[in-house]
GROMACS .gro file of C-alpha atoms in nm:
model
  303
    1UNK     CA    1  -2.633   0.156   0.243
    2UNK     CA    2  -2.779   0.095  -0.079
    3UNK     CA    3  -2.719  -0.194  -0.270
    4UNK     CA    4  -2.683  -0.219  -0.632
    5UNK     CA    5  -2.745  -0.551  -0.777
    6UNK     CA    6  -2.564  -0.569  -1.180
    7UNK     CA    7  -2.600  -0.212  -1.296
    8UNK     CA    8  -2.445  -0.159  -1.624
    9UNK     CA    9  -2.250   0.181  -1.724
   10UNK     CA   10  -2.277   0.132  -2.154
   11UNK     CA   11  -2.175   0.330  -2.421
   12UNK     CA   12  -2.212   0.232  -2.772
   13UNK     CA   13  -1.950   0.223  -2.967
   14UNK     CA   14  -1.970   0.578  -3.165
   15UNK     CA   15  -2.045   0.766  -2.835
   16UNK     CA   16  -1.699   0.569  -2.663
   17UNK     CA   17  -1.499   0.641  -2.974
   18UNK     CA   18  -1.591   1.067  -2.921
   19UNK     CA   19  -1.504   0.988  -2.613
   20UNK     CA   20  -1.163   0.852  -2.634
   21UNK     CA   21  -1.088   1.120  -2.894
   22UNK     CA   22  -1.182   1.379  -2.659
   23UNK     CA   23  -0.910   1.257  -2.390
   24UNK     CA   24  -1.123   1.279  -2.138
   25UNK     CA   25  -1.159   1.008  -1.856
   26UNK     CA   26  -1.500   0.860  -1.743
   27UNK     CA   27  -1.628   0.940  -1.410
   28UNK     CA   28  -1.907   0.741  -1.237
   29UNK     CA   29  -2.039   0.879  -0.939
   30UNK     CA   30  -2.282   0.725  -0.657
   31UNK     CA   31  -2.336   0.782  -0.328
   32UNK     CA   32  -2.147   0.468  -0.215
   33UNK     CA   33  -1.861   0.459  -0.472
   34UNK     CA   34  -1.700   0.669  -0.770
   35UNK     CA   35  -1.527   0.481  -1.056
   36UNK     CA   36  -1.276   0.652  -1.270
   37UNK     CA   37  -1.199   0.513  -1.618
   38UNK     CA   38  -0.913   0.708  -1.741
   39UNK     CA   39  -0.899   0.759  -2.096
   40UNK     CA   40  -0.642   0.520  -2.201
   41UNK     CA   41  -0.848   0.264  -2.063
   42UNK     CA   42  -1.127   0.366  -2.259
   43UNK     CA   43  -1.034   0.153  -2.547
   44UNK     CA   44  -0.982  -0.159  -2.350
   45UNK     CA   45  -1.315  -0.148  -2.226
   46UNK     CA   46  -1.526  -0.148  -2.611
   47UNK     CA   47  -1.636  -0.490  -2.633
   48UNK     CA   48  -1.859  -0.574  -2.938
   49UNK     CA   49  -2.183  -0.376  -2.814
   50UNK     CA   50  -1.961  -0.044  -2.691
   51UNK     CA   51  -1.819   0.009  -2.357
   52UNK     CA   52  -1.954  -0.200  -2.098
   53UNK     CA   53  -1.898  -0.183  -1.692
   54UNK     CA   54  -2.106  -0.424  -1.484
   55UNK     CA   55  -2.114  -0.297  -1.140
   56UNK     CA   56  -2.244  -0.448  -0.809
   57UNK     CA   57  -2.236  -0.330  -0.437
   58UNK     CA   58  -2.302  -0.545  -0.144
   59UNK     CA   59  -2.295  -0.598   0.231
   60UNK     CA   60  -2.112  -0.825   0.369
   61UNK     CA   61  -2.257  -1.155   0.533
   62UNK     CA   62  -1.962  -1.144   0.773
   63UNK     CA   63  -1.855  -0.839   0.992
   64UNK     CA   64  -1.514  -0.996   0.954
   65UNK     CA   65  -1.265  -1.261   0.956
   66UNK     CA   66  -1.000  -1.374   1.153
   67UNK     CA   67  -0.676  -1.487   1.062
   68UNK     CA   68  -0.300  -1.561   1.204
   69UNK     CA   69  -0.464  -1.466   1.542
   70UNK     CA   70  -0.582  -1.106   1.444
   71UNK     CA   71  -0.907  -0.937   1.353
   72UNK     CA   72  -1.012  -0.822   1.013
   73UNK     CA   73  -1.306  -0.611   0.995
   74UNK     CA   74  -1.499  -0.516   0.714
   75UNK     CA   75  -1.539  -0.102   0.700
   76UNK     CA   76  -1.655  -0.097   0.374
   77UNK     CA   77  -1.914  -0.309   0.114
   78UNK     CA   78  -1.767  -0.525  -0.124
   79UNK     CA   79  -1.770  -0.384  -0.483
   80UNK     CA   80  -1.800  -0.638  -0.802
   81UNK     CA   81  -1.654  -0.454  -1.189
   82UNK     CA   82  -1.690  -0.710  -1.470
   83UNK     CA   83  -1.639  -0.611  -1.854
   84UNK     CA   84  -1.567  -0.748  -2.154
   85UNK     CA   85  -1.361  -1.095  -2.148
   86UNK     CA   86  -1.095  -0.990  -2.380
   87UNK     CA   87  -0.989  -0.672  -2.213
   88UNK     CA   88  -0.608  -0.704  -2.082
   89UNK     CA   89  -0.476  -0.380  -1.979
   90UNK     CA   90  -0.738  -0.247  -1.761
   91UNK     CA   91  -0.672   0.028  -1.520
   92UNK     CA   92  -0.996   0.154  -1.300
   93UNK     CA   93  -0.955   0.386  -1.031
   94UNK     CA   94  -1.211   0.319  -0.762
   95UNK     CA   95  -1.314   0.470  -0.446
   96UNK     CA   96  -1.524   0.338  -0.163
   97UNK     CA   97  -1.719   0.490   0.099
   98UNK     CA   98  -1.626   0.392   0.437
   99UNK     CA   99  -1.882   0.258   0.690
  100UNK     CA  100  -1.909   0.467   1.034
  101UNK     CA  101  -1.826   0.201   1.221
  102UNK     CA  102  -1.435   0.250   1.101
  103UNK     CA  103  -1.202   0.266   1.406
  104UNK     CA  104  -0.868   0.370   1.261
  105UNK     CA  105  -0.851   0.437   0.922
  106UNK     CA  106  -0.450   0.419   0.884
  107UNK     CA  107  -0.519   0.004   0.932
  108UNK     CA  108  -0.742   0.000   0.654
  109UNK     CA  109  -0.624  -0.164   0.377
  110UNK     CA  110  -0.765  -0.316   0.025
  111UNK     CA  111  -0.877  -0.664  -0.009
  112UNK     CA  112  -0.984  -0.873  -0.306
  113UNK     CA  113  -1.176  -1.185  -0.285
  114UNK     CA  114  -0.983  -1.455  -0.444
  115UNK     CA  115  -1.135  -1.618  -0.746
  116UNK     CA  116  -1.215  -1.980  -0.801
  117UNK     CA  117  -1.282  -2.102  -0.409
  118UNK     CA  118  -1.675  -2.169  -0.331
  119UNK     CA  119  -1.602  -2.004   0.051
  120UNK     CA  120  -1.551  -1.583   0.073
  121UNK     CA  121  -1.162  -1.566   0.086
  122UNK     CA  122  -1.003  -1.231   0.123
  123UNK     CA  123  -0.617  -1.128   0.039
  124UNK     CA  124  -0.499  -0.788   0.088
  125UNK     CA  125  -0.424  -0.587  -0.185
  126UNK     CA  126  -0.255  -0.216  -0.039
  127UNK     CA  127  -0.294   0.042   0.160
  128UNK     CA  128  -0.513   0.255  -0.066
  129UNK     CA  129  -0.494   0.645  -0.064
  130UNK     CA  130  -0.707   0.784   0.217
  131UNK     CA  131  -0.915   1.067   0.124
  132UNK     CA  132  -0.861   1.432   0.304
  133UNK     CA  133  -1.215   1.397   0.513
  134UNK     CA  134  -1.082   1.043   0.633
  135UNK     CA  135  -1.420   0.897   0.490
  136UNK     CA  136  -1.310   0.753   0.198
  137UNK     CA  137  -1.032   0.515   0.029
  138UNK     CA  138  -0.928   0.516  -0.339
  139UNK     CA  139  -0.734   0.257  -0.480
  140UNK     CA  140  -0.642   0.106  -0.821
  141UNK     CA  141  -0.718  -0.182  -1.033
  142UNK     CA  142  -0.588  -0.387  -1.319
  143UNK     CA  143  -0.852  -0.644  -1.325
  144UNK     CA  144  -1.188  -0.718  -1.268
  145UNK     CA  145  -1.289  -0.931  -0.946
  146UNK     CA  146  -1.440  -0.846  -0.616
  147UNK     CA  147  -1.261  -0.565  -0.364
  148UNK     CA  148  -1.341  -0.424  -0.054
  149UNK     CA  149  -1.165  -0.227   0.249
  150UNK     CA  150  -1.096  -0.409   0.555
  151UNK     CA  151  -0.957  -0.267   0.920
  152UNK     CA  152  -0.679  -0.530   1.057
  153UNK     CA  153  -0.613  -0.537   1.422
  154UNK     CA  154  -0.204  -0.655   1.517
  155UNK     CA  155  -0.064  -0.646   1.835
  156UNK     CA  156   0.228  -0.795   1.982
  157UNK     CA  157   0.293  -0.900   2.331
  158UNK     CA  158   0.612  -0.686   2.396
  159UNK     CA  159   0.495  -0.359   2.252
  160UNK     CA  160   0.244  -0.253   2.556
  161UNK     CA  161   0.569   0.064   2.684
  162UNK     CA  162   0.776   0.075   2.364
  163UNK     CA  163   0.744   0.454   2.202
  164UNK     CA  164   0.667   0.273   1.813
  165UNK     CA  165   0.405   0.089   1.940
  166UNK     CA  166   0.127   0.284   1.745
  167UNK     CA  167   0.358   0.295   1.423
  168UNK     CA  168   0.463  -0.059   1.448
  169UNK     CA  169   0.092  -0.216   1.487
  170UNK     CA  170  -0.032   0.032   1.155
  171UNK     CA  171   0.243  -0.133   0.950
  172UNK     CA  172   0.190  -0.498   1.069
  173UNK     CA  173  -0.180  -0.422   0.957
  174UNK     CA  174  -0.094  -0.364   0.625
  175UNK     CA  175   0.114  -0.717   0.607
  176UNK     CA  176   0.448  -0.562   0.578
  177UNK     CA  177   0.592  -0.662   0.904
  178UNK     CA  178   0.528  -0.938   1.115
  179UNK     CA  179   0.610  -1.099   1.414
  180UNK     CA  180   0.985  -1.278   1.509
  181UNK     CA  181   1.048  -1.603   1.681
  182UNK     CA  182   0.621  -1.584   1.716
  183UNK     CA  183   0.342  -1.443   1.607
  184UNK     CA  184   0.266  -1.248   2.003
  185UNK     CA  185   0.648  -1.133   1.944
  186UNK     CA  186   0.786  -0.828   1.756
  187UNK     CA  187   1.146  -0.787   1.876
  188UNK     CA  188   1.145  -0.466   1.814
  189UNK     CA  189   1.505  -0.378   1.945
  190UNK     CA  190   1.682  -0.620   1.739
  191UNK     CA  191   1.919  -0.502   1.447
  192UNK     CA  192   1.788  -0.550   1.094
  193UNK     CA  193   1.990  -0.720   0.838
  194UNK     CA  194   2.024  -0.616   0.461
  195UNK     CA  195   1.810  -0.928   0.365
  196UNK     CA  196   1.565  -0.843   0.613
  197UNK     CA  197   1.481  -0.517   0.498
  198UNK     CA  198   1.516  -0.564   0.124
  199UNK     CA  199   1.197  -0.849   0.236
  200UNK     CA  200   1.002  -0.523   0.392
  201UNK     CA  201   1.043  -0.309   0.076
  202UNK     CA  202   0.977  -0.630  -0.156
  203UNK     CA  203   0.636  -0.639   0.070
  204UNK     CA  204   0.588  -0.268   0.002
  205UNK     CA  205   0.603  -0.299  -0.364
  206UNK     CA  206   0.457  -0.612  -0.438
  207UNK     CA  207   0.794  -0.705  -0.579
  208UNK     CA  208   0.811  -1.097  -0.606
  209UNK     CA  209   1.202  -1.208  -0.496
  210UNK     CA  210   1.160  -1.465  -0.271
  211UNK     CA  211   1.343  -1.446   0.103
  212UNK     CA  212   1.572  -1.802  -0.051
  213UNK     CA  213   1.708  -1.512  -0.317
  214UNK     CA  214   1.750  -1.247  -0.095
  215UNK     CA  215   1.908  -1.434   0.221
  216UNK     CA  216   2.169  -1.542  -0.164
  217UNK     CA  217   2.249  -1.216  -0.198
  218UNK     CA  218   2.594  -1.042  -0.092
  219UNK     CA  219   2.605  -0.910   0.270
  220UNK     CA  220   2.262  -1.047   0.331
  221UNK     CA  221   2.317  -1.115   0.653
  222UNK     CA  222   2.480  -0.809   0.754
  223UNK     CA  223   2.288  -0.549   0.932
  224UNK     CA  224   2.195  -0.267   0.769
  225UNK     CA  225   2.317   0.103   0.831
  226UNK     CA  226   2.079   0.392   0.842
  227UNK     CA  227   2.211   0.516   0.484
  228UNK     CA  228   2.212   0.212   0.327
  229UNK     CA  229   1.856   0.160   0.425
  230UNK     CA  230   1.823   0.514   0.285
  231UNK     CA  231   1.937   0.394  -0.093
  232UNK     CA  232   1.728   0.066  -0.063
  233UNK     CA  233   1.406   0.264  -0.001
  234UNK     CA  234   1.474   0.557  -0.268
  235UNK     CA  235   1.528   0.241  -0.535
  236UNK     CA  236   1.266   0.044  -0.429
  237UNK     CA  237   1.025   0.286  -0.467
  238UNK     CA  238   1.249   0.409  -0.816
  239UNK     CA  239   1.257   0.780  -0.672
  240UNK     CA  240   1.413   1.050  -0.954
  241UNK     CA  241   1.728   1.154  -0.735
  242UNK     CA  242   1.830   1.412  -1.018
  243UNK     CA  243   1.720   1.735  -0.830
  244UNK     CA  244   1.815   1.608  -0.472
  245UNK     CA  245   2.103   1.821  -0.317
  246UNK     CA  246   2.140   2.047  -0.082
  247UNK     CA  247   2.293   2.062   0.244
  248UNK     CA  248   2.169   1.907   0.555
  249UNK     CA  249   2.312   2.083   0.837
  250UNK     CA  250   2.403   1.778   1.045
  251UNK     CA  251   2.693   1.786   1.247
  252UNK     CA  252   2.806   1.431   1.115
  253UNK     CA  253   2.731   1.535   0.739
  254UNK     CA  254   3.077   1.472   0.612
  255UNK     CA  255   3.088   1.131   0.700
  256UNK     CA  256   2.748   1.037   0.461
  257UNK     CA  257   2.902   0.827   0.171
  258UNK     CA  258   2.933   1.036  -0.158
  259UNK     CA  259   2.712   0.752  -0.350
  260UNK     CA  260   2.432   0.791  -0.044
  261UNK     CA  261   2.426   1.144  -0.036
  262UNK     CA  262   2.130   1.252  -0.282
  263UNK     CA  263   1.933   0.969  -0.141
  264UNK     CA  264   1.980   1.089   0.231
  265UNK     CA  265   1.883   1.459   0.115
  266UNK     CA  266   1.543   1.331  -0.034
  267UNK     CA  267   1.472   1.145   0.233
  268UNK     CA  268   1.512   1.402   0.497
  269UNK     CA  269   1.349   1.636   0.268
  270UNK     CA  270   1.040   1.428   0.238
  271UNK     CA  271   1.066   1.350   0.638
  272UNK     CA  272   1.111   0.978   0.620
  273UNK     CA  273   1.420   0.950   0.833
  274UNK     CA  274   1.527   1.228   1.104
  275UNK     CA  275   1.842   1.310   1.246
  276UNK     CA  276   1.931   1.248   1.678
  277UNK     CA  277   1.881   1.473   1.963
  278UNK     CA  278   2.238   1.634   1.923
  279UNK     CA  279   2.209   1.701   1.589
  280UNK     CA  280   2.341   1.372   1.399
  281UNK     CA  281   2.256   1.196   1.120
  282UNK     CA  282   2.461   0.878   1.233
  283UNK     CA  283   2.460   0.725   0.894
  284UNK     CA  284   2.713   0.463   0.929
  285UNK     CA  285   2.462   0.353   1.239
  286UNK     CA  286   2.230   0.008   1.275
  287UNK     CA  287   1.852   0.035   1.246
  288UNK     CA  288   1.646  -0.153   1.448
  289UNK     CA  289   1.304  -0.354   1.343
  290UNK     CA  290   1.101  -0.061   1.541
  291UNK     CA  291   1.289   0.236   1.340
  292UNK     CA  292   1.236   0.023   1.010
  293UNK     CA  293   0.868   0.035   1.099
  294UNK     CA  294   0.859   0.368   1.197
  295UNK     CA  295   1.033   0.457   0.802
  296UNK     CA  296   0.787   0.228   0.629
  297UNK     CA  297   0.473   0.399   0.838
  298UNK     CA  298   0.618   0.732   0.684
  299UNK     CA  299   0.666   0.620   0.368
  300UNK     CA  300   0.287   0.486   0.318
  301UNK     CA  301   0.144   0.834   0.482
  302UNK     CA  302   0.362   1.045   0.231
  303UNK     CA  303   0.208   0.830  -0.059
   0.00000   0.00000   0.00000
């Protein structure tokens, strides 16, 4: 790997002002990394010399770190953008080459290293989009710092037979589920509450409610049914439900709730829930922490 050590990407000011007009975003290409400035961002970027991007690209130190009793490994270097102080609505696409040594890309995730601590600390970001020849990860930005791509390794003691094993270990690499009652156990037959899974999708969507506000809200504690978990997820993720109908061919379709019904279509459309052996949708049935997983691995591989 080659690293680069405060390259600059500038424009002066005339030449970023053609190009704003033109509508065109700003590509930069290496072998390492590519860094898309779309056009709207263009603007932001024009500090009082032109448009400025200080780049750096590093190895790490570290192969890793470990935390909460799992690995993190580094798969990728870590990738410095400064610019101008006052810019405030930045968005940089970025993408990062992946090192060989990458075991399973699915539990790679984004990190960025926190700012203001003397001592590398890393917090995960996302999942990141993986790229078609599994080499690559893409991800967005809305501010400048220090980011890199990171493999976590979860397991729990009770998963070594169950058939989500696999899903349930990519999720709790991304942060969005963790162990219950400890940190070696997953419970992964145990009926989710309303509460419970509203936490998952806050996790997926970097929404902020606290569990104190959800735990407040009606029927928190109740557990949820598969087509109520349905109309969480499609309004979590804010899902245009205007064009979803059609019929689903399950044997129990007349007993999906009128108010639930686009929401079950997309997602069965889309593949993120699936209907039983014999044909039912069972939507008036619990869901279990191991078939919330299994939803919330779909969800981040249709993204």
């Amino acid at each position: 790997m080659k690293d680069y050590n405060e390259v600059s990407f500038t424009l002066d000011k005339s030449a970023a002002k053609l190009l704003q007009e033109s509508g065109k975003d700003l590509l930069l290409s290496t072998a390492e990394f590519d860094i898309t400035i779309p056009n709207k961002s263009i603007v932001e970027l024009i500090g009082t010399s032109g448009l400025e991007l200080v780049v750096s690209l590093a190895e790490h130190k570290d192969k890793g770190f470990s935390k909460h009793h799992s690995e993190t490994t580094f798969t990728s270097p870590m990738i410095t953008i400064r610019g101008p102080q006052e810019a405030k609505n930045i968005l940089l696409e970025i993408s990062l080459k992946l090192m060989e040594a990458t075991k399973d890309i699915r539990k790679a995730g984004v990190y960025a290293e926190a700012q203001g601590v003397t001592t590398n600390a890393w917090s995960y970001k996302l999942a990141g989009m993986k790229a078609a020849d599994k080499k690559h990860i893409s991800f967005q930005i809305t501010q400048f710092g220090t980011y890199t791509i990171a493999e976590h390794a979860r397991s729990f003691d009770d998963l070594t037979a169950h058939w989500a094993k696999d899903e349930i270990e990519v999720i709790a690499a991304h942060g969005l589920m963790r162990g219950k009652d400890s940190i070696h156990t997953f419970k992964p037959n145990e009926v989710i509450t309303q509460a419970e899974f509203a936490t998952l999708l806050d996790r997926l969507t970097n929404n902020e409610k606290t569990w104190e506000q959800r735990i407040a809200e009606p029927g928190a504690r109740k557990p949820i049914t598969r087509e109520e978990m349905v109309v969480m997820l499609t309004r979590a993720l804010k899902i245009d439900l205007s064009h979803s109908s059609a019929s689903l061919g399950f044997k129990d379709e007349a007993y999906i709730s009128q108010d639930a019904k686009t929401a079950v279509v997309y997602a069965v459309s889309k593949g993120l829930i699936k209907g039983t052996t014999d044909n039912k949708l069972d939507p008036a049935g619990t869901l279990t922490r191991a078939q919330a997983a299994l939803v919330l691995y779909r969800v981040i591989h249709e993204q």
